[in-house]
Coordinates of C-alpha atoms in Angstrom, one line a residue:
Chain Q
M1 CA -8.9 51.6 99.8
G2 CA -9.8 48.1 99.1
E3 CA -9.3 46.8 102.6
P4 CA -11.8 49.0 104.5
Q5 CA -14.5 48.1 101.9
L6 CA -13.8 44.5 102.3
Q7 CA -14.0 44.8 106.1
S8 CA -17.4 46.5 106.0
E9 CA -18.6 43.9 103.6
T10 CA -17.6 41.1 106.0
V11 CA -19.2 43.0 108.9
N12 CA -22.4 43.2 106.9
R13 CA -22.3 39.6 106.1
V14 CA -21.8 38.7 109.7
Q15 CA -24.8 40.7 110.7
I16 CA -27.1 39.6 108.0
N17 CA -26.3 35.9 107.8
P18 CA -27.5 34.7 111.2
L19 CA -30.8 36.4 110.7
R20 CA -31.4 34.9 107.3
K21 CA -30.2 31.5 108.5
K22 CA -32.6 31.6 111.4
R23 CA -35.5 32.6 109.3
N24 CA -34.7 29.9 106.7
K25 CA -34.5 27.3 109.5
S26 CA -37.8 28.2 111.1
Y27 CA -39.5 28.4 107.7
S28 CA -38.3 25.0 106.7
K29 CA -39.3 23.6 110.1
L30 CA -42.7 25.1 109.7
M31 CA -43.0 23.6 106.2
K32 CA -42.0 20.3 107.5
N33 CA -44.5 20.5 110.3
K34 CA -47.2 21.4 107.8
L35 CA -46.3 18.5 105.5
A36 CA -46.4 16.2 108.5
V37 CA -49.8 17.5 109.5
C38 CA -51.1 17.1 105.9
G39 CA -49.7 13.6 105.9
G40 CA -51.4 12.9 109.2
I41 CA -54.7 14.2 108.0
F42 CA -54.6 12.1 104.9
V43 CA -53.8 9.0 106.9
V44 CA -56.7 9.7 109.2
L45 CA -58.9 10.2 106.2
L46 CA -57.9 6.8 104.8
V47 CA -58.6 5.2 108.2
V48 CA -62.1 6.9 108.2
L49 CA -62.7 5.7 104.6
A50 CA -61.7 2.2 105.6
V51 CA -63.8 2.1 108.8
F52 CA -66.9 3.7 107.4
A53 CA -66.6 2.2 103.9
P54 CA -70.2 0.7 103.8
L55 CA -71.7 4.1 104.7
L56 CA -69.5 6.2 102.4
A57 CA -69.4 4.1 99.2
P58 CA -72.1 5.2 96.7
F59 CA -72.4 1.7 95.1
D60 CA -71.8 -1.9 96.1
P61 CA -68.1 -2.4 95.2
T62 CA -68.7 -6.0 93.9
K63 CA -72.0 -5.4 92.0
Q64 CA -71.4 -5.8 88.3
N65 CA -73.3 -3.6 85.9
Y66 CA -72.8 -4.7 82.3
G67 CA -74.6 -1.5 81.0
Q68 CA -71.8 0.6 82.5
I69 CA -68.7 -1.1 81.4
L70 CA -65.5 1.0 81.0
K71 CA -67.3 4.3 81.6
P72 CA -65.0 7.3 82.1
P73 CA -65.3 9.5 85.2
S74 CA -68.8 11.2 85.4
A75 CA -71.2 12.7 87.8
T76 CA -72.6 9.3 88.8
H77 CA -69.3 7.4 88.7
W78 CA -66.8 9.9 89.9
F79 CA -63.8 7.7 89.1
G80 CA -65.4 5.8 86.3
T81 CA -66.2 2.1 86.0
D82 CA -64.1 -1.0 85.4
T83 CA -64.3 -3.9 82.9
L84 CA -67.3 -5.4 84.8
G85 CA -69.1 -2.1 85.2
R86 CA -68.2 -1.8 88.9
D87 CA -68.0 1.7 90.5
L88 CA -64.3 2.5 90.9
L89 CA -64.8 5.1 93.7
S90 CA -66.7 2.5 95.8
R91 CA -64.0 -0.1 95.1
I92 CA -61.3 2.3 96.2
I93 CA -63.1 3.2 99.4
F94 CA -63.5 -0.5 100.2
G95 CA -59.9 -1.2 98.9
A96 CA -58.6 1.2 101.6
Q97 CA -59.7 -1.5 104.2
V98 CA -57.5 -4.1 102.5
S99 CA -54.6 -2.0 101.7
L100 CA -54.3 -0.3 105.1
K101 CA -54.7 -3.6 106.8
A102 CA -52.1 -5.2 104.6
G103 CA -49.6 -2.3 105.2
L104 CA -50.1 -1.9 108.9
I105 CA -50.5 -5.5 110.0
S106 CA -47.6 -6.9 108.0
V107 CA -45.2 -4.1 109.2
G108 CA -46.6 -4.7 112.7
I109 CA -45.6 -8.3 112.5
A110 CA -42.2 -7.4 111.2
L111 CA -41.7 -4.8 114.0
T112 CA -42.8 -7.1 116.9
I113 CA -40.5 -9.9 115.8
G114 CA -37.7 -7.8 114.4
I115 CA -37.1 -5.1 117.0
P116 CA -36.8 -7.4 120.1
L117 CA -34.6 -9.9 118.2
G118 CA -32.4 -7.2 116.8
M119 CA -32.0 -5.4 120.1
I120 CA -31.2 -8.5 122.0
S121 CA -28.8 -9.5 119.3
G122 CA -27.0 -6.2 119.3
Y123 CA -27.0 -5.7 123.0
F124 CA -25.7 -9.0 124.2
R125 CA -23.7 -10.0 121.1
G126 CA -22.1 -13.4 121.4
F127 CA -23.1 -16.8 119.9
W128 CA -26.8 -16.2 119.4
D129 CA -26.1 -12.9 117.6
E130 CA -23.2 -14.0 115.5
F131 CA -24.2 -17.5 114.5
I132 CA -27.9 -17.8 114.7
I133 CA -29.8 -14.6 114.3
M134 CA -27.5 -12.9 111.9
R135 CA -27.0 -16.0 109.7
V136 CA -30.8 -16.6 109.5
T137 CA -31.4 -13.0 108.5
D138 CA -28.5 -13.3 105.9
A139 CA -30.2 -16.4 104.4
M140 CA -33.6 -14.5 104.3
L141 CA -32.1 -11.4 102.7
A142 CA -30.4 -13.6 100.1
F143 CA -33.8 -14.3 98.5
P144 CA -35.5 -11.6 96.4
S145 CA -38.2 -10.4 98.8
L146 CA -41.1 -10.9 96.4
V147 CA -40.0 -14.5 95.6
L148 CA -39.8 -15.3 99.3
A149 CA -43.2 -13.7 100.0
L150 CA -44.6 -15.7 97.1
T151 CA -43.2 -18.9 98.4
L152 CA -44.4 -18.3 101.9
A153 CA -47.9 -17.2 100.7
A154 CA -48.0 -20.3 98.4
V155 CA -47.1 -22.6 101.3
L156 CA -49.7 -21.0 103.6
G157 CA -52.4 -20.9 101.0
P158 CA -54.0 -18.0 99.1
S159 CA -55.7 -15.5 101.4
L160 CA -55.2 -11.9 102.6
N161 CA -54.2 -12.9 106.1
H162 CA -51.6 -15.4 104.8
A163 CA -50.3 -12.7 102.5
M164 CA -49.9 -10.3 105.4
I165 CA -48.0 -12.9 107.4
A166 CA -45.8 -13.7 104.5
I167 CA -45.0 -10.0 103.9
G168 CA -44.4 -9.4 107.6
L169 CA -41.9 -12.3 107.8
V170 CA -40.1 -11.1 104.7
F171 CA -39.7 -7.6 106.2
T172 CA -38.6 -8.9 109.6
P173 CA -34.8 -9.3 108.7
Y174 CA -34.6 -5.7 107.7
F175 CA -35.9 -4.6 111.2
I176 CA -33.6 -7.1 112.9
R177 CA -30.6 -5.7 111.0
L178 CA -31.6 -2.1 111.6
A179 CA -32.3 -2.5 115.3
R180 CA -29.1 -4.5 115.8
G181 CA -27.0 -2.0 114.0
E182 CA -28.5 1.0 115.9
V183 CA -28.1 -0.8 119.2
L184 CA -24.5 -1.6 118.4
A185 CA -23.8 2.0 117.8
Q186 CA -25.6 3.1 120.9
R187 CA -24.1 0.6 123.3
E188 CA -20.7 2.1 122.8
R189 CA -22.0 5.5 123.8
E190 CA -20.9 6.7 127.2
Y191 CA -24.5 7.1 128.5
V192 CA -25.0 3.3 128.2
S193 CA -21.7 2.7 130.1
A194 CA -23.0 5.2 132.7
A195 CA -26.3 3.4 133.0
R196 CA -24.5 0.2 133.5
A197 CA -22.1 1.8 136.0
S198 CA -25.3 3.1 137.8
G199 CA -26.2 -0.6 138.3
L200 CA -29.4 -0.5 136.2
R201 CA -30.8 -3.8 134.9
N202 CA -30.0 -4.8 131.4
F203 CA -33.7 -4.9 130.5
S204 CA -34.3 -1.4 131.8
I205 CA -31.2 -0.1 130.0
M206 CA -32.5 -1.6 126.8
M207 CA -36.0 -0.3 127.2
R208 CA -35.6 3.1 128.7
H209 CA -32.2 4.1 127.5
V210 CA -31.3 2.4 124.3
F211 CA -34.8 2.0 122.7
P212 CA -35.8 5.7 122.7
N213 CA -32.5 6.5 121.0
I214 CA -32.9 4.0 118.2
L215 CA -36.6 4.8 117.6
G216 CA -36.0 7.4 114.9
P217 CA -34.5 5.2 112.2
L218 CA -36.9 2.5 113.0
I219 CA -39.9 4.8 112.5
V220 CA -38.6 5.9 109.2
Q221 CA -38.0 2.3 108.1
A222 CA -41.4 1.3 109.3
T223 CA -43.2 4.0 107.4
L224 CA -41.2 3.2 104.3
N225 CA -42.1 -0.5 104.7
V226 CA -45.8 0.2 105.2
A227 CA -45.6 1.7 101.7
S228 CA -43.7 -1.3 100.4
A229 CA -46.2 -3.7 102.1
I230 CA -49.1 -2.0 100.3
I231 CA -47.3 -2.6 97.0
A232 CA -46.3 -6.1 98.0
E233 CA -49.9 -7.0 98.8
A234 CA -50.8 -5.6 95.5
S235 CA -48.2 -7.8 93.8
L236 CA -49.4 -10.9 95.6
S237 CA -53.0 -10.1 94.8
Y238 CA -52.0 -9.7 91.2
L239 CA -50.5 -13.2 91.2
G240 CA -53.6 -14.5 92.9
L241 CA -52.0 -15.2 96.3
G242 CA -53.4 -12.2 98.2
T243 CA -56.9 -10.7 98.2
Q244 CA -59.3 -13.0 96.4
P245 CA -61.6 -11.5 93.9
P246 CA -64.1 -10.0 94.0
T247 CA -62.9 -8.3 97.2
P248 CA -61.3 -5.0 96.0
S249 CA -57.7 -4.1 96.8
W250 CA -55.8 -1.2 95.3
G251 CA -53.0 -3.4 94.1
A252 CA -55.4 -5.9 92.4
M253 CA -57.3 -3.0 90.8
L254 CA -54.1 -1.5 89.5
A255 CA -53.3 -4.9 87.9
E256 CA -56.8 -5.3 86.4
G257 CA -56.5 -2.0 84.6
Q258 CA -53.3 -3.0 83.0
G259 CA -54.8 -4.5 79.9
Y260 CA -57.0 -1.4 79.3
I261 CA -54.4 1.3 80.0
S262 CA -54.9 2.9 76.6
Q263 CA -58.7 2.6 76.4
A264 CA -59.6 3.2 80.0
P265 CA -56.6 4.6 81.9
W266 CA -58.8 5.6 84.9
I267 CA -59.0 2.0 86.0
S268 CA -55.3 2.1 86.9
I269 CA -54.8 5.8 87.5
F270 CA -57.1 6.1 90.5
P271 CA -55.9 3.1 92.5
G272 CA -52.3 4.1 91.6
L273 CA -52.9 7.6 92.8
F274 CA -54.3 6.4 96.1
I275 CA -51.3 4.0 96.6
F276 CA -49.0 6.9 95.9
L277 CA -50.8 9.4 98.2
A278 CA -51.1 6.8 101.0
V279 CA -47.4 6.0 100.7
I280 CA -46.3 9.6 100.7
S281 CA -48.5 10.7 103.5
I282 CA -47.4 7.8 105.7
N283 CA -43.8 8.6 105.0
V284 CA -44.2 12.3 105.8
F285 CA -46.3 11.6 108.8
G286 CA -43.6 9.2 110.1
D287 CA -40.9 11.8 109.5
G288 CA -43.0 14.2 111.6
I289 CA -43.3 11.7 114.4
H290 CA -39.6 11.2 114.3
D291 CA -38.9 15.0 114.7
W292 CA -41.6 15.3 117.3
L293 CA -40.0 12.5 119.4
D294 CA -36.6 14.3 119.4
P295 CA -36.4 16.5 122.4
K296 CA -33.7 18.7 120.8
L297 CA -36.2 19.8 118.0
K298 CA -39.0 20.7 120.3
Chain I
M1 CA -14.2 -6.1 170.6
L2 CA -10.9 -5.4 169.1
I3 CA -8.8 -2.8 170.9
K4 CA -7.7 -0.2 168.4
S5 CA -4.2 1.1 168.6
E6 CA -3.4 4.8 168.9
T7 CA -2.8 5.4 165.2
P8 CA -5.0 2.9 163.5
E9 CA -3.8 1.4 160.3
P10 CA -5.8 3.0 157.5
E11 CA -8.4 0.7 156.1
K12 CA -8.0 -0.3 152.5
I13 CA -11.2 0.2 150.6
L14 CA -9.9 -0.9 147.3
E15 CA -7.0 -3.1 146.4
V16 CA -5.9 -3.8 142.9
K17 CA -3.4 -6.6 142.3
D18 CA -1.6 -7.4 139.0
L19 CA -4.5 -6.0 137.0
K20 CA -4.1 -6.6 133.3
K21 CA -6.4 -5.5 130.4
F22 CA -5.4 -6.5 126.9
F23 CA -7.2 -5.9 123.7
D24 CA -6.9 -8.2 120.7
I25 CA -6.7 -6.5 117.3
K26 CA -7.4 -8.7 114.3
Q27 CA -5.8 -7.5 111.1
G28 CA -5.7 -8.6 107.5
F29 CA -7.7 -11.2 105.7
V30 CA -9.9 -13.2 108.0
G31 CA -8.0 -11.8 111.0
L32 CA -4.8 -13.8 110.4
G33 CA -2.6 -10.9 111.6
H34 CA -3.1 -10.8 115.3
Q35 CA -1.8 -8.2 117.7
T36 CA -2.4 -7.4 121.3
V37 CA -2.7 -3.9 122.8
R38 CA -1.5 -4.1 126.4
A39 CA -3.5 -1.2 127.7
V40 CA -3.1 -2.0 131.4
D41 CA -0.2 -4.2 132.1
D42 CA 0.3 -5.5 135.6
V43 CA -0.9 -2.7 137.8
S44 CA -1.1 -3.0 141.6
F45 CA -2.1 -0.4 144.2
F46 CA -4.5 0.2 147.0
V47 CA -6.8 3.1 148.1
N48 CA -7.3 3.8 151.7
K49 CA -10.7 4.7 153.0
G50 CA -11.4 8.4 152.9
E51 CA -8.4 9.4 150.8
T52 CA -8.1 10.6 147.2
L53 CA -5.7 8.7 145.1
G54 CA -4.8 10.6 142.0
I55 CA -3.8 8.6 138.9
V56 CA -1.9 10.8 136.4
G57 CA -0.5 9.9 133.0
E58 CA -0.7 11.1 129.4
S59 CA -3.4 10.2 126.9
G60 CA -3.4 6.6 126.0
C61 CA -1.4 5.3 128.9
G62 CA -4.3 3.2 130.1
K63 CA -5.8 5.3 132.9
S64 CA -9.4 5.2 131.8
T65 CA -9.2 1.5 130.8
M66 CA -7.9 0.8 134.3
G67 CA -10.8 2.8 135.8
R68 CA -13.3 0.8 133.7
S69 CA -11.7 -2.5 134.5
I70 CA -11.9 -1.7 138.2
L71 CA -15.6 -1.1 137.8
Q72 CA -16.0 -4.2 135.8
L73 CA -17.4 -2.2 132.9
Q74 CA -14.8 -4.1 130.9
K75 CA -13.7 -7.5 132.2
P76 CA -10.0 -7.4 133.1
T77 CA -7.8 -9.9 131.3
D78 CA -6.1 -11.0 134.5
G79 CA -5.5 -9.9 138.1
S80 CA -7.7 -9.1 141.0
V81 CA -9.8 -6.2 142.2
L82 CA -10.7 -6.3 145.9
F83 CA -13.4 -3.9 147.1
E84 CA -13.7 -4.1 150.9
G85 CA -12.3 -7.6 150.6
I86 CA -14.7 -8.7 147.9
E87 CA -13.2 -10.0 144.7
L88 CA -15.0 -8.1 142.0
T89 CA -13.5 -10.0 139.0
K90 CA -15.1 -13.3 140.0
L91 CA -18.6 -11.9 140.7
K92 CA -21.6 -12.7 138.5
N93 CA -23.3 -9.9 136.6
G94 CA -26.2 -9.8 139.1
Q95 CA -23.9 -9.5 142.1
I96 CA -21.8 -6.8 140.5
R97 CA -25.0 -4.9 139.8
K98 CA -25.8 -4.8 143.4
L99 CA -22.3 -3.8 144.4
R100 CA -22.5 -0.8 142.0
K101 CA -24.3 0.9 144.8
D102 CA -21.0 1.3 146.6
I103 CA -18.7 2.1 143.7
Q104 CA -19.7 4.8 141.3
M105 CA -18.1 6.6 138.4
V106 CA -18.1 10.1 137.0
F107 CA -17.4 10.0 133.3
Q108 CA -15.2 12.2 131.2
D109 CA -17.5 13.5 128.5
P110 CA -20.3 15.6 130.0
F111 CA -22.0 15.5 126.6
G112 CA -21.9 11.8 125.8
S113 CA -22.5 10.4 129.3
L114 CA -26.1 11.7 129.6
N115 CA -29.0 10.1 127.7
P116 CA -30.4 12.7 125.4
R117 CA -33.9 11.3 125.4
I118 CA -34.8 11.3 129.1
T119 CA -35.1 14.1 131.6
I120 CA -32.4 14.2 134.3
G121 CA -35.1 13.8 137.0
T122 CA -36.3 10.6 135.4
M123 CA -32.8 9.3 135.0
L124 CA -31.8 10.0 138.6
R125 CA -35.0 8.7 140.0
E126 CA -34.7 5.4 138.1
I127 CA -31.3 4.8 139.7
V128 CA -32.6 5.7 143.1
N129 CA -35.5 3.3 142.7
T130 CA -33.5 0.5 141.3
H131 CA -31.2 0.5 144.3
H132 CA -34.0 1.2 146.8
V133 CA -32.1 4.1 148.2
V134 CA -35.3 5.7 149.6
N135 CA -39.0 4.9 149.4
K136 CA -40.5 5.2 145.9
T137 CA -42.8 8.0 147.2
E138 CA -39.9 10.0 148.5
S139 CA -37.6 9.5 145.5
K140 CA -38.7 12.7 143.8
S141 CA -38.0 14.9 146.7
Y142 CA -34.7 13.0 147.3
V143 CA -33.6 13.7 143.7
E144 CA -34.5 17.4 144.0
E145 CA -32.5 17.6 147.1
L146 CA -29.6 15.8 145.3
L147 CA -29.8 18.4 142.5
E148 CA -29.4 21.2 145.1
Q149 CA -26.5 19.5 146.7
V150 CA -24.5 19.5 143.5
G151 CA -25.4 23.2 143.0
L152 CA -28.3 22.9 140.6
K153 CA -31.9 24.1 140.9
K154 CA -34.8 21.9 141.9
S155 CA -36.7 23.1 138.8
Y156 CA -34.1 21.4 136.6
Y157 CA -35.8 18.1 137.3
D158 CA -37.8 18.1 134.1
R159 CA -35.1 19.3 131.8
Y160 CA -33.2 17.3 129.2
A161 CA -29.4 17.0 129.1
H162 CA -29.0 19.3 126.0
E163 CA -30.5 22.2 128.0
F164 CA -27.4 22.4 130.2
S165 CA -23.9 23.7 129.9
G166 CA -20.8 21.5 130.2
G167 CA -20.2 22.4 133.8
Q168 CA -23.9 21.8 134.7
R169 CA -23.9 18.5 133.0
Q170 CA -20.9 17.4 135.0
R171 CA -22.8 18.4 138.1
I172 CA -25.6 16.1 136.9
S173 CA -23.0 13.3 136.4
I174 CA -21.8 13.9 139.9
A175 CA -25.4 13.8 141.2
R176 CA -25.9 10.5 139.4
A177 CA -22.8 9.0 141.0
L178 CA -23.9 10.4 144.4
A179 CA -27.5 9.3 144.1
V180 CA -26.9 5.8 145.5
R181 CA -24.7 7.0 148.4
P182 CA -21.6 5.3 147.3
K183 CA -18.4 4.7 149.3
L184 CA -16.0 5.0 146.4
I185 CA -16.2 7.3 143.3
V186 CA -13.9 6.8 140.3
C187 CA -13.6 10.2 138.6
D188 CA -12.4 9.5 135.1
E189 CA -11.1 12.8 133.7
A190 CA -14.1 14.4 135.4
V191 CA -13.0 18.0 134.7
S192 CA -10.8 17.6 131.6
A193 CA -13.6 18.7 129.2
L194 CA -14.3 21.9 131.1
D195 CA -13.0 25.4 131.2
V196 CA -10.4 26.2 133.9
S197 CA -12.8 28.4 135.8
V198 CA -15.5 25.7 135.7
Q199 CA -12.9 23.1 136.6
A200 CA -12.3 24.9 139.8
Q201 CA -16.0 25.0 140.7
I202 CA -16.4 21.3 140.0
L203 CA -13.2 20.4 142.0
N204 CA -14.4 22.4 144.9
L205 CA -17.8 20.7 144.7
L206 CA -16.1 17.3 144.7
Q207 CA -14.0 18.3 147.8
K208 CA -17.1 19.5 149.6
L209 CA -19.0 16.3 148.8
K210 CA -16.1 14.2 150.0
K211 CA -16.2 15.9 153.4
D212 CA -20.0 15.7 153.6
Y213 CA -20.4 12.1 152.6
E214 CA -17.0 10.6 153.7
L215 CA -16.3 9.6 150.2
T216 CA -13.1 8.0 148.8
Y217 CA -12.0 9.1 145.3
L218 CA -9.9 7.5 142.7
F219 CA -9.2 10.5 140.6
I220 CA -7.9 9.9 137.1
S221 CA -6.5 12.9 135.2
H222 CA -3.8 13.9 132.7
D223 CA -3.5 17.3 134.4
L224 CA -0.7 17.5 137.0
S225 CA -2.1 20.7 138.6
V226 CA -5.6 19.2 139.0
I227 CA -4.0 16.0 140.6
K228 CA -1.9 18.1 142.9
H229 CA -5.0 20.0 144.0
V230 CA -7.2 17.1 144.8
S231 CA -5.0 14.1 145.8
D232 CA -3.7 12.7 149.0
R233 CA -1.5 10.2 147.2
V234 CA -0.5 10.2 143.6
A235 CA 0.3 7.4 141.2
V236 CA 2.0 8.1 137.9
M237 CA 1.2 5.9 134.9
Y238 CA 3.3 5.4 131.8
L239 CA 2.3 3.0 129.0
G240 CA 0.0 0.8 131.0
Q241 CA 2.0 0.6 134.2
I242 CA 2.4 2.6 137.4
V243 CA 5.9 3.9 137.5
E244 CA 5.8 6.0 140.7
L245 CA 3.5 6.2 143.7
A246 CA 3.8 8.3 146.8
S247 CA 2.1 10.9 148.9
K248 CA 1.4 14.2 147.2
E249 CA 3.9 16.2 149.1
E250 CA 6.6 13.5 148.6
I251 CA 6.0 12.9 145.0
F252 CA 6.0 16.6 143.9
E253 CA 8.9 17.6 146.1
H254 CA 11.1 14.6 145.6
P255 CA 10.2 12.8 142.4
L256 CA 12.3 9.7 141.8
H257 CA 11.3 8.4 138.3
P258 CA 12.9 10.3 135.4
Y259 CA 9.5 10.5 133.7
L260 CA 7.9 12.4 136.5
R261 CA 11.0 14.5 137.0
A262 CA 10.9 15.5 133.3
L263 CA 7.1 16.3 133.5
L264 CA 7.6 18.5 136.6
S265 CA 10.6 20.3 135.1
A266 CA 8.4 21.3 132.2
I267 CA 6.0 23.3 134.4
P268 CA 6.9 27.0 133.9
L269 CA 7.9 28.9 137.1
V270 CA 7.1 32.6 137.8
N271 CA 9.5 34.8 139.7
Q272 CA 11.9 32.0 140.4
P273 CA 15.4 31.2 139.1
K274 CA 15.3 29.0 136.0
R275 CA 15.7 25.4 136.8
E276 CA 17.2 22.8 134.6
R277 CA 14.8 21.2 132.2
I278 CA 14.8 17.5 131.4
I279 CA 13.8 17.2 127.8
L280 CA 12.1 14.0 126.7
S281 CA 12.8 13.0 123.2
G282 CA 10.6 10.9 120.9
E283 CA 7.1 9.8 121.2
V284 CA 5.3 7.4 123.6
P285 CA 5.8 3.9 122.1
S286 CA 2.7 2.1 121.0
P287 CA 1.1 -0.2 123.5
I288 CA 1.2 -2.9 120.8
N289 CA 5.0 -2.9 120.7
I290 CA 6.2 -2.3 124.2
P291 CA 10.0 -1.9 124.5
E292 CA 12.0 -4.6 126.1
G293 CA 13.5 -3.9 129.5
C294 CA 12.3 -0.7 131.2
R295 CA 9.4 0.6 129.0
F296 CA 10.6 4.2 129.5
H297 CA 14.2 3.6 128.3
T298 CA 13.5 4.8 124.7
R299 CA 12.8 8.3 126.0
C300 CA 14.8 8.4 129.2
P301 CA 17.8 10.8 129.2
F302 CA 19.5 8.7 131.8
A303 CA 19.0 5.3 130.3
K304 CA 21.9 2.8 130.6
D305 CA 22.4 -0.7 129.0
L306 CA 20.8 -2.3 132.0
C307 CA 17.6 -0.4 131.3
K308 CA 17.3 -2.0 127.8
Q309 CA 17.7 -5.5 129.2
K310 CA 16.1 -5.8 132.6
V311 CA 12.6 -4.7 133.6
P312 CA 12.9 -2.6 136.8
A313 CA 10.8 -3.8 139.7
F314 CA 8.2 -1.5 141.2
E315 CA 9.6 -1.3 144.7
Q316 CA 9.6 0.8 147.8
K317 CA 12.5 3.2 147.5
K318 CA 11.6 5.2 150.6
D319 CA 8.9 4.9 153.2
G320 CA 5.7 5.0 151.2
H321 CA 7.4 6.0 148.0
W322 CA 7.4 3.4 145.3
A323 CA 9.1 3.7 141.9
A324 CA 10.0 1.5 139.0
C325 CA 13.5 2.6 138.0
H326 CA 16.9 0.9 138.3
F327 CA 18.7 4.1 139.3
A328 CA 16.1 5.9 141.4

């Protein structure tokens, strides 16, 4: 009698499982889309904050008010005030300008140098790949990234623009490596051979056939690096090589609050929260773009 | 003008001479151990215009490497490949690129050989535009026509590769090869990945296109029945070399080389008296350690001492029937 029961059980399982699986899949896809949309909305919000900062900020972000030092969040100062009595909400709104600029431009620099170099390196191989580009990236990766960024920023001189260039250069080898590795994997695929056999030019094979297929990992890496760049800018600012006071930047604000963490935790909490939210939403948004670009998931 | 004789000598479209393709394998610490895979080892043959030359051999015998070396997708180690009298191995990349208009390839894997990120229409149109097959303004309708010729619908133009079945994808691959109006198509295991019923459809399509466009095929396969179906002449490869070459009728009726005789004797017969089977023992030797003498002697049931010492020449045993065996 055991066997028929078993059979009916397997039959049931076979019938139920595909349904459940399908529902789970579409649900998780929906959730993922929702997250990506939320991430996108927050990114747009940050951009709006940055662009319209002078209109949105309730106070002058650099104006010191010694009567309002270290005030906790209240109706007038939503996020409280810092050691010099400056309104934290206004500073965060203006800080979005600096932080977004630092994150996007430095990663932009890394992308524009890194992807072409990495792709050429991986596609053509040979002397330039093996002995020049790869060895230079090895040398750059051998340094701790913050130390390298510090050195570069120190050589260039303290300013936000120089800090962005330094961060961009420090991130470049990661993109070279990643692009090269992905191209190496793709160039062995048969569709690349087929494109070559069709007599297409190397440039168009790289741009139209290989590039779209390596884009996914690059987007993920780029969004992760935007987050790291915001933090790197914060670190450089903390060390005095990035944004110069009194210009507000989230990283610098985070650092300023360090000494008052027990008395006035809001000085650090709010900029930290914004860094965190910006980083997460950029990551989720990037992930969404990645899925959106994949024709198989449409 | 030249006066042509009654039965004109068939024109050779492709001639391969002493083609070799070796791969170096580095092993051990800093690559001190050094070995060579002799994937294609001294292969010579020619293909006449308008015929189908079938290349048959088991997996790993160097068929595909040979195909890729002929197309210069991999640079041959040595030897020459003449296409309509032009030496392909000495051409620069740019010159080869232009010649690819005349020599095309259909790849084995219908899933890997199509770019997943672009629509098939875009892919075909790019090829057509690169080689200026038709005017840019006409290329879309040209590509749609092409899709219909290989048995697909015009409306598939905007679809991605993953939306098609294996057989349909292979039709797309054929359309891609056909797009530039080539003279020679190398079909590298073009039907191996497909079901038998779909295989037949694709083979019939290839035959039809051959007639319509006066194509020449170099048809590479491991399947004797497929080769028998499509080929005019057949070459049998074993371990990087051609061991027998003759017209289809001749080679299947009167095989000379023990390797082919053994393969043919393994085909089951229906409603016919049992024939004697030639059983091959052992495995194919590795192309890294190729046996001395005749490379088939380790598995040949008729091997003599001579076979272990002397490499048999690939010579004409009968009119148009070539074989590499001391005793054939």
